[in-house]
PDB file of C-alpha atoms and ligand atoms in Angstrom:
ATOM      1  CA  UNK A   1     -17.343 -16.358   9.868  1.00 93.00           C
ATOM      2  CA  UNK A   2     -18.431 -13.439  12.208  1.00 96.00           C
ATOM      3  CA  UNK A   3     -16.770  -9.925  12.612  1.00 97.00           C
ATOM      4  CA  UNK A   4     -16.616 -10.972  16.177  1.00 97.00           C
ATOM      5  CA  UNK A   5     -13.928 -14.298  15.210  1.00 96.00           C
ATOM      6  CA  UNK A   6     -11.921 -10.906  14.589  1.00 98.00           C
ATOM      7  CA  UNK A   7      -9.337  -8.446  16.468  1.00 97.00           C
ATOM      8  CA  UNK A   8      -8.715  -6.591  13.213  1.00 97.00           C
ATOM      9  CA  UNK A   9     -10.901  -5.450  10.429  1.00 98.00           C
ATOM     10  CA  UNK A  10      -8.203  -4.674   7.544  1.00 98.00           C
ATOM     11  CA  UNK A  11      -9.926  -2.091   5.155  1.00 98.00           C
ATOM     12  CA  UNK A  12      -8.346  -1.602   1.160  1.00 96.00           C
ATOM     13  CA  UNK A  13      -9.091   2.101   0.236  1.00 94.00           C
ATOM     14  CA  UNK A  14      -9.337   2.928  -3.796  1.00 91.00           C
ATOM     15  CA  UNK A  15     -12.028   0.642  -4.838  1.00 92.00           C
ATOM     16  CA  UNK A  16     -13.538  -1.122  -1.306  1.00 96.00           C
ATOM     17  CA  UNK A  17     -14.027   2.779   0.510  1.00 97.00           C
ATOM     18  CA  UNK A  18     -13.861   5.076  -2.214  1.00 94.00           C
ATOM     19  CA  UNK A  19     -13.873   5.571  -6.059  1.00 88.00           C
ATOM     20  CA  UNK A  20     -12.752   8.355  -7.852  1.00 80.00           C
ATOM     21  CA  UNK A  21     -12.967  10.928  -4.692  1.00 84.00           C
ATOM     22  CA  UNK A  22     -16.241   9.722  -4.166  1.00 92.00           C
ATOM     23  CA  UNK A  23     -17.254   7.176  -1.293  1.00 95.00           C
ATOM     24  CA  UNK A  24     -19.117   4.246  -2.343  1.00 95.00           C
ATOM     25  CA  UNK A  25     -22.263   3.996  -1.662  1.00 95.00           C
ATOM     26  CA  UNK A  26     -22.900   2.868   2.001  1.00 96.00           C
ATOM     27  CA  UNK A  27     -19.351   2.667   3.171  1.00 97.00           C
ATOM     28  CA  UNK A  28     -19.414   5.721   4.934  1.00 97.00           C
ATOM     29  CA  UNK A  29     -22.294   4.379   7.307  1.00 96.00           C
ATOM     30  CA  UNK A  30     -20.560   0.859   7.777  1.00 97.00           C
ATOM     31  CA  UNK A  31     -16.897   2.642   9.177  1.00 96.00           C
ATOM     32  CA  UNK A  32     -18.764   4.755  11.482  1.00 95.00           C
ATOM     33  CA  UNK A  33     -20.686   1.856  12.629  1.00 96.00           C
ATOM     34  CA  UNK A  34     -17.752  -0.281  12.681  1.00 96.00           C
ATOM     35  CA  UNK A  35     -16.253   2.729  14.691  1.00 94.00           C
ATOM     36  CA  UNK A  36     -19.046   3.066  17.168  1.00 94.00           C
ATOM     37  CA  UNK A  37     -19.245  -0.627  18.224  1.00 96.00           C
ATOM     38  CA  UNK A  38     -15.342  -0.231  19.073  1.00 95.00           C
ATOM     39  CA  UNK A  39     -13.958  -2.765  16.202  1.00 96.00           C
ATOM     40  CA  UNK A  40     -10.375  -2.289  15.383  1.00 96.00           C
ATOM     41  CA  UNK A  41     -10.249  -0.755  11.444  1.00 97.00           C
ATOM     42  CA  UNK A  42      -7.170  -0.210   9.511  1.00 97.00           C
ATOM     43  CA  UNK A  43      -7.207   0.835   6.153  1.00 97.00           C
ATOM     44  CA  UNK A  44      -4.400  -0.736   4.314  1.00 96.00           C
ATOM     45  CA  UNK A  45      -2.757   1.198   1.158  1.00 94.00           C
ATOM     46  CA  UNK A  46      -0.299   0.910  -1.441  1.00 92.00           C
ATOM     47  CA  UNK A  47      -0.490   4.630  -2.018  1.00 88.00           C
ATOM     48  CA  UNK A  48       3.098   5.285   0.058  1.00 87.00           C
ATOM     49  CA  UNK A  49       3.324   8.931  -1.565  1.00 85.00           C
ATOM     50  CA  UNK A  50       1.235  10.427   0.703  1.00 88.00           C
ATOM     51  CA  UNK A  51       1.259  10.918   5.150  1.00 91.00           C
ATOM     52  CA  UNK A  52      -1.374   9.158   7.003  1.00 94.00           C
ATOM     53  CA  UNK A  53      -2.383  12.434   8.210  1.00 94.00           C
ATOM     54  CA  UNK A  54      -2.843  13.793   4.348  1.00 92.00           C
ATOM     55  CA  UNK A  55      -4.751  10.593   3.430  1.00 93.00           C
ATOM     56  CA  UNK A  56      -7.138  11.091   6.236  1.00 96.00           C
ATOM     57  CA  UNK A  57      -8.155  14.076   5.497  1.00 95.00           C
ATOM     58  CA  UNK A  58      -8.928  13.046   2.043  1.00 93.00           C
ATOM     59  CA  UNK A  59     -10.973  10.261   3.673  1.00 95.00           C
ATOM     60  CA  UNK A  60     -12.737  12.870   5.787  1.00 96.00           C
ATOM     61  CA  UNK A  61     -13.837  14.685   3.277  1.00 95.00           C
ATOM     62  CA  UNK A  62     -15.835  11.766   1.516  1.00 95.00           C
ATOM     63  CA  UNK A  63     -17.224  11.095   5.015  1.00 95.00           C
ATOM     64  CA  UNK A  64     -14.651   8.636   6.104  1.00 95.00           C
ATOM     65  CA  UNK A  65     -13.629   9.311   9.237  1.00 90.00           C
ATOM     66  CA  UNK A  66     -10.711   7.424  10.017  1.00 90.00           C
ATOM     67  CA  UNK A  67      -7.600   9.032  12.456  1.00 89.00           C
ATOM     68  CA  UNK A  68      -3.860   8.879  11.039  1.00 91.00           C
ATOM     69  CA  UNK A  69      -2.897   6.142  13.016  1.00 92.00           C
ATOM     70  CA  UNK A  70      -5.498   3.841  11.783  1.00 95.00           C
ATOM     71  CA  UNK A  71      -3.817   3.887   7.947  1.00 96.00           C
ATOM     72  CA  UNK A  72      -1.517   1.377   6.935  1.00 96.00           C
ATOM     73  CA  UNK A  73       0.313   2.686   3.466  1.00 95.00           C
ATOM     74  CA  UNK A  74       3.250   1.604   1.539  1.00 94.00           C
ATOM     75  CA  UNK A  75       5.899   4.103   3.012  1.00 94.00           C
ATOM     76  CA  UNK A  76       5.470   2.412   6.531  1.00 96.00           C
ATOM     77  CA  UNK A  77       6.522  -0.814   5.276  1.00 96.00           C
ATOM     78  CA  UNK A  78       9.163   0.514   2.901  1.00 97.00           C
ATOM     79  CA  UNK A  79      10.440   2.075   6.252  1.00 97.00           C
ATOM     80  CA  UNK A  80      10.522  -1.076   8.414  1.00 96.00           C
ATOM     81  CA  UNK A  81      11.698  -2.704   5.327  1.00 96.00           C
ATOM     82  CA  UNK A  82      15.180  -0.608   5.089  1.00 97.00           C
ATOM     83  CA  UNK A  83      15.180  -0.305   9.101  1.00 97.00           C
ATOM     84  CA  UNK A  84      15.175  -3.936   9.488  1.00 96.00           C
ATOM     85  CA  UNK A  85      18.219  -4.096   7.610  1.00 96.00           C
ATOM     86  CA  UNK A  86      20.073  -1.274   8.229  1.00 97.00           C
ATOM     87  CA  UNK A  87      20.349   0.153  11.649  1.00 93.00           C
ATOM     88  CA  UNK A  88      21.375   4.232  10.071  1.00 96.00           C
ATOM     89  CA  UNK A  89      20.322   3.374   6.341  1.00 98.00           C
ATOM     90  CA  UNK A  90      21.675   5.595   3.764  1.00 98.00           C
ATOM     91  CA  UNK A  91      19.299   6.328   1.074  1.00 98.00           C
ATOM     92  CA  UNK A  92      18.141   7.987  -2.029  1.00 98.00           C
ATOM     93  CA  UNK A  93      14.769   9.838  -1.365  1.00 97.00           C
ATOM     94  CA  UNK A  94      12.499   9.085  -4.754  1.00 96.00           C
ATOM     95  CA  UNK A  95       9.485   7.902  -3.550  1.00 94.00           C
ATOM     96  CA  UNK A  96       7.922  11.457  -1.801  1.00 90.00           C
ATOM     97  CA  UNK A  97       8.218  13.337   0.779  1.00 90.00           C
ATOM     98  CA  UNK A  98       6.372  10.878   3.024  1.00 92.00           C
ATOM     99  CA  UNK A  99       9.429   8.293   3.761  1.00 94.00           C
ATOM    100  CA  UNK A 100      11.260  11.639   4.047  1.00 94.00           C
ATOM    101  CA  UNK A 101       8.849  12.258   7.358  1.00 93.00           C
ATOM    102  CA  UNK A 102       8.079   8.530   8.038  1.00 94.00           C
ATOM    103  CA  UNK A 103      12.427   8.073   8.432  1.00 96.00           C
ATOM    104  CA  UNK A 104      13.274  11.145   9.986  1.00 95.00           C
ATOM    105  CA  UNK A 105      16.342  11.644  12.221  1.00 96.00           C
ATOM    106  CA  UNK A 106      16.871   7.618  11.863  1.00 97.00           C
ATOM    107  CA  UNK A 107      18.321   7.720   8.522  1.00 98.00           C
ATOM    108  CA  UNK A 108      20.542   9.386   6.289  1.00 98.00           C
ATOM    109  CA  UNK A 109      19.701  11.026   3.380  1.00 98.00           C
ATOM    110  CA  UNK A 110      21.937  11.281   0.082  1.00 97.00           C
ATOM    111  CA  UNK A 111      21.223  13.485  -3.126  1.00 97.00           C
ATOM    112  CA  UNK A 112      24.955  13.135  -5.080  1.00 97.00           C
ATOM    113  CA  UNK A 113      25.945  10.819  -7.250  1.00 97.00           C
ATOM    114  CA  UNK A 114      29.433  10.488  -4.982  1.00 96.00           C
ATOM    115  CA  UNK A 115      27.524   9.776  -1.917  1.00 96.00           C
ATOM    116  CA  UNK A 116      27.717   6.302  -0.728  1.00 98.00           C
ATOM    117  CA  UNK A 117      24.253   5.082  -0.777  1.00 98.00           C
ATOM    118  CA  UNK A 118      22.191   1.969   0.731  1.00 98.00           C
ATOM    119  CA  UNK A 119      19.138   2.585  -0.920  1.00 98.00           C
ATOM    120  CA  UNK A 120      17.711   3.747  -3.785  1.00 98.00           C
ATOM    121  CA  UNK A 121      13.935   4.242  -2.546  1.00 98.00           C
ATOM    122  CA  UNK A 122      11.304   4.664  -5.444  1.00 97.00           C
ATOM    123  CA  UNK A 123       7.203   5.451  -5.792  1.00 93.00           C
ATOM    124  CA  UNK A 124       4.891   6.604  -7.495  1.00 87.00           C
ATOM    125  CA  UNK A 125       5.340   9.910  -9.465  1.00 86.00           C
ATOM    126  CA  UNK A 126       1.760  11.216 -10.180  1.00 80.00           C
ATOM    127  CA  UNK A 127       0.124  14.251 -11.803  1.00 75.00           C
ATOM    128  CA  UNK A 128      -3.169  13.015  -9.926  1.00 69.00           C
ATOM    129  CA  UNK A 129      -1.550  13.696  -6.331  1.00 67.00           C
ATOM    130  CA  UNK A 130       0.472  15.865  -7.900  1.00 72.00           C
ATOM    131  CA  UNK A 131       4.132  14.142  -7.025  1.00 78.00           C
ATOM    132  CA  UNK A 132       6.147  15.369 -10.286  1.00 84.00           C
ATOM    133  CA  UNK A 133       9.044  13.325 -12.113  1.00 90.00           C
ATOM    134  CA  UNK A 134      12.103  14.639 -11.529  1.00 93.00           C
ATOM    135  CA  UNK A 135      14.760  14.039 -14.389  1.00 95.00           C
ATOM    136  CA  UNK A 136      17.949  15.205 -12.634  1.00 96.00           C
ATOM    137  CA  UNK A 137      16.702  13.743  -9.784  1.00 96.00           C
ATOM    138  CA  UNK A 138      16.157  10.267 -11.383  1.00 97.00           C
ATOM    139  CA  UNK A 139      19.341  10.269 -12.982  1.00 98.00           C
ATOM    140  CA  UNK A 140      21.354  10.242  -9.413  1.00 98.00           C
ATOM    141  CA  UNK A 141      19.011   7.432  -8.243  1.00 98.00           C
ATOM    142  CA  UNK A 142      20.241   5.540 -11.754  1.00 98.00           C
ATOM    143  CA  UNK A 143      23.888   5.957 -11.042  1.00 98.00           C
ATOM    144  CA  UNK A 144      23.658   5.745  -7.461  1.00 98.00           C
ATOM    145  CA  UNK A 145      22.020   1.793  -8.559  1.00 98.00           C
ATOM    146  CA  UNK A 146      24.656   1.047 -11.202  1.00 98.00           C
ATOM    147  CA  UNK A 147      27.102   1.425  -7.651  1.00 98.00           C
ATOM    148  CA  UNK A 148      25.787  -1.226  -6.155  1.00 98.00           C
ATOM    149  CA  UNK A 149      22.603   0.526  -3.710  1.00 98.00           C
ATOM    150  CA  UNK A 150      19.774  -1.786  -3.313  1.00 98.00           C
ATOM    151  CA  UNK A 151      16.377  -0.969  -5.558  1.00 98.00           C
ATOM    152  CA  UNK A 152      13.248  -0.710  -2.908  1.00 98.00           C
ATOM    153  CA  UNK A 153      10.084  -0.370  -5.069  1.00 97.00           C
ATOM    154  CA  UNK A 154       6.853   0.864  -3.103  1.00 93.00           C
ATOM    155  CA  UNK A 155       4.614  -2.095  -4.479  1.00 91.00           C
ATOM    156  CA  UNK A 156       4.964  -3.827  -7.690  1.00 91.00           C
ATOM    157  CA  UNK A 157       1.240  -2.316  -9.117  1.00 89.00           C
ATOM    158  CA  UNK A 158       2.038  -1.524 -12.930  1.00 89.00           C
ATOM    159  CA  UNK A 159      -0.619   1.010 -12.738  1.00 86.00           C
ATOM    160  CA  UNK A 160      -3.656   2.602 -10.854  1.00 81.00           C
ATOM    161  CA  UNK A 161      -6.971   4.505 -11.648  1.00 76.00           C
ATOM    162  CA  UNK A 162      -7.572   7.449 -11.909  1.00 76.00           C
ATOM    163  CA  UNK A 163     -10.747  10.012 -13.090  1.00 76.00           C
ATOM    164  CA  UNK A 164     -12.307   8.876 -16.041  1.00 79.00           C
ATOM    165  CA  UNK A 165     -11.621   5.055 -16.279  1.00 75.00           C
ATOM    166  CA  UNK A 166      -8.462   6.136 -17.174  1.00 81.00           C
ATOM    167  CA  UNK A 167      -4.867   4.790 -16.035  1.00 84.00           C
ATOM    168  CA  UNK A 168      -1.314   6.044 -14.705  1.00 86.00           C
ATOM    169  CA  UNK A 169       1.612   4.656 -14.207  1.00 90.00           C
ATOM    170  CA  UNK A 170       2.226   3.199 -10.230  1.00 90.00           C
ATOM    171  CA  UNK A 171       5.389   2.268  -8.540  1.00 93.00           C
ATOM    172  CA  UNK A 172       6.076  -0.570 -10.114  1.00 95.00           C
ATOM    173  CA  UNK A 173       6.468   0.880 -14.014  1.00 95.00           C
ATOM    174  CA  UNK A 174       8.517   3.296 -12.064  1.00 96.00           C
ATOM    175  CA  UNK A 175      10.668   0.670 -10.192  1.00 97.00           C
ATOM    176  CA  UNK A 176      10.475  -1.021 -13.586  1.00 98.00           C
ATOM    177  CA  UNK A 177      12.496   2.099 -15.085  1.00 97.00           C
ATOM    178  CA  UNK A 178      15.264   2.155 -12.488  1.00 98.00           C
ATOM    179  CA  UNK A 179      15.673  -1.602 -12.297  1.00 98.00           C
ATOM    180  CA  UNK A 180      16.235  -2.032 -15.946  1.00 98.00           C
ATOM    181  CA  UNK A 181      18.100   1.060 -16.669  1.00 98.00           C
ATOM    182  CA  UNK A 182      20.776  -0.315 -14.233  1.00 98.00           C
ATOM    183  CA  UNK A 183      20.276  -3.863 -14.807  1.00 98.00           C
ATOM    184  CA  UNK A 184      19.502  -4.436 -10.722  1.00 98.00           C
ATOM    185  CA  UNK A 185      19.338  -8.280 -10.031  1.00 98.00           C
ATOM    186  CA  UNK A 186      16.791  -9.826  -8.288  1.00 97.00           C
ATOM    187  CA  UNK A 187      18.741  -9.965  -5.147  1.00 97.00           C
ATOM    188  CA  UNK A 188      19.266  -6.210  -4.949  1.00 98.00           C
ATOM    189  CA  UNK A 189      15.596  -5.534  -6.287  1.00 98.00           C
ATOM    190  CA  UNK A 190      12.664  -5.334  -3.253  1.00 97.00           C
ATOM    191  CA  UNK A 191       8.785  -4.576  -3.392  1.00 96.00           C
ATOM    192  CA  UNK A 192       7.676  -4.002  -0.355  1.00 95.00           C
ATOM    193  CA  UNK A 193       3.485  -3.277  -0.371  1.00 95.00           C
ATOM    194  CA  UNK A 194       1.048  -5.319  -1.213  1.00 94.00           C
ATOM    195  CA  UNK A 195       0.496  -8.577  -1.918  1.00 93.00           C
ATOM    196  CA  UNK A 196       4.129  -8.849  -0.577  1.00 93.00           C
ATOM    197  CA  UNK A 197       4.238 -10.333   2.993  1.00 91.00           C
ATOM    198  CA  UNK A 198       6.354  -7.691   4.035  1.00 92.00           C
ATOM    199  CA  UNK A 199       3.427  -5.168   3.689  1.00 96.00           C
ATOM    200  CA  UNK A 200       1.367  -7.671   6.880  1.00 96.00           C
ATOM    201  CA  UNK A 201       4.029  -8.254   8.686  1.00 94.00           C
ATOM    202  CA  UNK A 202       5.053  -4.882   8.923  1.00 95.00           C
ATOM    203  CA  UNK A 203       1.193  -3.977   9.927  1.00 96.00           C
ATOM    204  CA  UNK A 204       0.577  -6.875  12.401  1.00 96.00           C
ATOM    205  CA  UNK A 205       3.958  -6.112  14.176  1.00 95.00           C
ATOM    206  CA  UNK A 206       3.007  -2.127  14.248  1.00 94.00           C
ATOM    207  CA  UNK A 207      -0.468  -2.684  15.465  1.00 93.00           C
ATOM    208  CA  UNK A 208       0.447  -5.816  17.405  1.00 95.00           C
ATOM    209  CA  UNK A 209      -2.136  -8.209  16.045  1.00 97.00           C
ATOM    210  CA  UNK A 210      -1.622 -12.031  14.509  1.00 97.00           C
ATOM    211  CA  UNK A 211      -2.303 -12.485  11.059  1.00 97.00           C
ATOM    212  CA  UNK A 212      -5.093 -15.344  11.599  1.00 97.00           C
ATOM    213  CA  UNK A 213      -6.751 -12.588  13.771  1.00 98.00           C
ATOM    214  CA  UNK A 214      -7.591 -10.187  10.857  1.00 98.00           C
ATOM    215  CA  UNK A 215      -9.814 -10.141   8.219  1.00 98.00           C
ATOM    216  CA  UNK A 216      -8.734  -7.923   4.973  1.00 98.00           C
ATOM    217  CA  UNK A 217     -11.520  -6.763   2.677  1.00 98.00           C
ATOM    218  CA  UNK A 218     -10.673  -5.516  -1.038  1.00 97.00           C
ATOM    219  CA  UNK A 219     -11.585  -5.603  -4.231  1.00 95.00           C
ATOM    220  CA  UNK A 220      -8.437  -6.665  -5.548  1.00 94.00           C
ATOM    221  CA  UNK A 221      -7.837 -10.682  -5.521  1.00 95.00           C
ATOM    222  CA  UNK A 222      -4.430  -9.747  -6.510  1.00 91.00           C
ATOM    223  CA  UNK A 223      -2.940  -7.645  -4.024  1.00 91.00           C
ATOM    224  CA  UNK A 224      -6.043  -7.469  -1.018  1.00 96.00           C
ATOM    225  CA  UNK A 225      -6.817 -11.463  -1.567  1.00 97.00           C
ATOM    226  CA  UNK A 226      -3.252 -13.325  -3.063  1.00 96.00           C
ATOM    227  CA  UNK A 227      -1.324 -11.033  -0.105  1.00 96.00           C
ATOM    228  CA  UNK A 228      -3.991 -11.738   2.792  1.00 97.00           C
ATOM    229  CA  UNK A 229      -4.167 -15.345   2.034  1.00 97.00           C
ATOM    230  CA  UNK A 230      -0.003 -15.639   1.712  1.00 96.00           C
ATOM    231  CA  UNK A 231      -0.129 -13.491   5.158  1.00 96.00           C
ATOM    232  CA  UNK A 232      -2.252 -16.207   6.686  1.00 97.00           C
ATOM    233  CA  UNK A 233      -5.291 -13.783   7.206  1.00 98.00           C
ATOM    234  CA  UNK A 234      -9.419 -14.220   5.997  1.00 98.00           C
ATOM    235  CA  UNK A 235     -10.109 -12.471   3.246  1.00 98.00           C
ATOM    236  CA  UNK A 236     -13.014 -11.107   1.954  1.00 98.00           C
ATOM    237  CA  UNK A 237     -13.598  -9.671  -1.591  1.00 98.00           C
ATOM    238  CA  UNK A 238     -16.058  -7.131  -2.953  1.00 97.00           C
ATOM    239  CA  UNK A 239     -17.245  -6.271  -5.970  1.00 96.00           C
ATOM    240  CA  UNK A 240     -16.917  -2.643  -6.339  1.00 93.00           C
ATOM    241  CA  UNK A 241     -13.639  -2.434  -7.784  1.00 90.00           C
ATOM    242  CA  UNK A 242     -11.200  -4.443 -10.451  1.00 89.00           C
ATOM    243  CA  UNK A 243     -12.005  -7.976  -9.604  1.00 93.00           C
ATOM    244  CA  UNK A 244     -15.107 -10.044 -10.240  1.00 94.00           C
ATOM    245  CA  UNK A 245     -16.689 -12.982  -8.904  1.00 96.00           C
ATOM    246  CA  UNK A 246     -15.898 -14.880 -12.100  1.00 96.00           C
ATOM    247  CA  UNK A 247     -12.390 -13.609 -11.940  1.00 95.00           C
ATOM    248  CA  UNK A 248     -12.502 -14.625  -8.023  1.00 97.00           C
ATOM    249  CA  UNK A 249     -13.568 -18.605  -8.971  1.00 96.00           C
ATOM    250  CA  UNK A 250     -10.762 -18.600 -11.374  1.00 96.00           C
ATOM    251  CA  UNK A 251      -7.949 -17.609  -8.860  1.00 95.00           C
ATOM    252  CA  UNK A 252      -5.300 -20.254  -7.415  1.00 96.00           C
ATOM    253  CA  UNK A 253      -6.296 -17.284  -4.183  1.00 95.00           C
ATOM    254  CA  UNK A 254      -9.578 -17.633  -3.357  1.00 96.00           C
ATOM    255  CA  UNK A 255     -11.298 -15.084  -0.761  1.00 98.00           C
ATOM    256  CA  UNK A 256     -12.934 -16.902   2.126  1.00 97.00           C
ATOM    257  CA  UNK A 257     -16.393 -14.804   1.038  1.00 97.00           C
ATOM    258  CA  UNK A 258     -17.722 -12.401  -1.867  1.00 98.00           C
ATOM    259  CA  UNK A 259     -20.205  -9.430  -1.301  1.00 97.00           C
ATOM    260  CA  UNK A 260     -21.476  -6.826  -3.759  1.00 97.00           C
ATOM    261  CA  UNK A 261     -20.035  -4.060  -1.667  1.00 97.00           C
ATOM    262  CA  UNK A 262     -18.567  -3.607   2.020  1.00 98.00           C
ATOM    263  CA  UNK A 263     -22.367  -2.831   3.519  1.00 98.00           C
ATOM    264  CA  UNK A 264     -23.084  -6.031   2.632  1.00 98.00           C
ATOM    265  CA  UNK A 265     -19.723  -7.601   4.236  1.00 98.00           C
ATOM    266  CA  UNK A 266     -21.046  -5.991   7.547  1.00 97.00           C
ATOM    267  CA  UNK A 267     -24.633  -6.928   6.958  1.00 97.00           C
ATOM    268  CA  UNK A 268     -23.789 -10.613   6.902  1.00 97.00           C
ATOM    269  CA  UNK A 269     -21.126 -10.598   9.065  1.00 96.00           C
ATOM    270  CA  UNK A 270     -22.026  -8.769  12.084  1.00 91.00           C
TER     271      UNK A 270
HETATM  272 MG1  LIG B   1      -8.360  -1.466  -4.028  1.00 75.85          MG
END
């Protein structure tokens, strides 16, 4: 298996780019070398709380010089997700200001209990990236749910890291809340990031490329591996984040290959 067999190189951020703020070592070089010889790289993210354009500047400042339109996250496939279904969706905004931007002028948005409502849209609510819980706020998307509106969850990840080894909560515990509180059934109740196969679809349709033509690399065999190798893609796993290669022998999804870090993914691949 070559990086050449390839027309897309799908790149996982927290944990295959970047820890903690800080780039890991080596990656920097291997994107802008990836870059330079004119490979197609999309990072691919379940953070959908955030713009592309906000998430590459945070890139850029660890040296990771990736443009806007060359980030995959969450909140694009949430959008297709509710646009695929309903033409002029109506929905209830609790997953940031990003679908807000990502949806504008092709949806409606309700914030009253009254309103008819579609959607009840929820993410992650972080003091790291500092997107507060709103109480009132998350009392109209429970009500609006109890209604009949349809629960879409940004991913199902319980939670994610943060500084210090330490945890918060991600979309799914928050999902998790809303779901239960209104007893949503499994019919009404959607995840759409990774390992979901609405999160590739969603990419290989925007950046009109087949599955079987891109390789993902992560550190995650549950959402980077289980969701590349249910999309139909290669996958390869390093070791630099949650997963190990013990782990990674143990999984019903096994990654095609396993490399210490992404430096050595290109070293061996190129
Ligand atoms: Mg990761």
């Amino acid at each position: 298996m070559r990086l050449d067999d390839f027309d897309a190189l799908l790149l996982d951020m927290d944990g295959t780019l970047y820890r903690e703020h800080h780039a890991l070592p080596g990656s920097p070089e291997t994107v802008t070398r990836l870059l330079a010889e004119g490979r197609r790289v999309i990072c691919v993210t379940n953070n959908g709380a955030n713009t592309p354009e906000e998430l590459a500047t945070r890139l850029q400042k660890m040296g990771l010089a990736f443009p806007p339109g060359a980030i995959h996250t969450a909140c694009h496939s949430m959008a297709d997700w509710i646009t695929s279904r309903w033409p002029k969706p109506r929905i209830f905004n609790f997953a940031g200001s990003a679908l807000e931007v990502e949806l504008k002028g092709r949806a409606t948005f309700v914030e009253r209990i009254a309103d008819p409502c579609d959607v009840v849209a929820v993410g992650t609510h972080t003091r790291e990236n500092n997107v507060p819980f709103d109480f009132e706020r998350a009392l109209v998307g429970l009500n609006l749910l109890r209604a009949g509106a349809h629960l879409v969850v940004g991913c199902a990840d319980r939670v994610f890291p943060i500084q210090g080894g330490a945890v918060e909560f991600g979309s799914g515990s928050w999902g998790a809340l809303f779901g239960y509180g209104a007893d949503v059934p499994a019919d009404r109740w959607h995840h759409t990031g990774k390992p979901g196969a609405w999160f590739f679809e969603s990419l290989c349709h925007r950046v009109s490329v087949r599955p079987e033509r891109c390789l993902i690399i992560g550190d995650n065999l549950e959402s980077d591996i289980k969701g590349g190798v249910t999309a139909g893609m290669k996958t390869a796993l390093v070791l630099t984040g949650v997963s190990t290669r013990e782990q990674a022998t143990r999984s019903p999804f096994k990654p095609d290959v396993v490399f210490e870090d992404l430096a050595a993914v290109y070293r061996a691949m190129r």
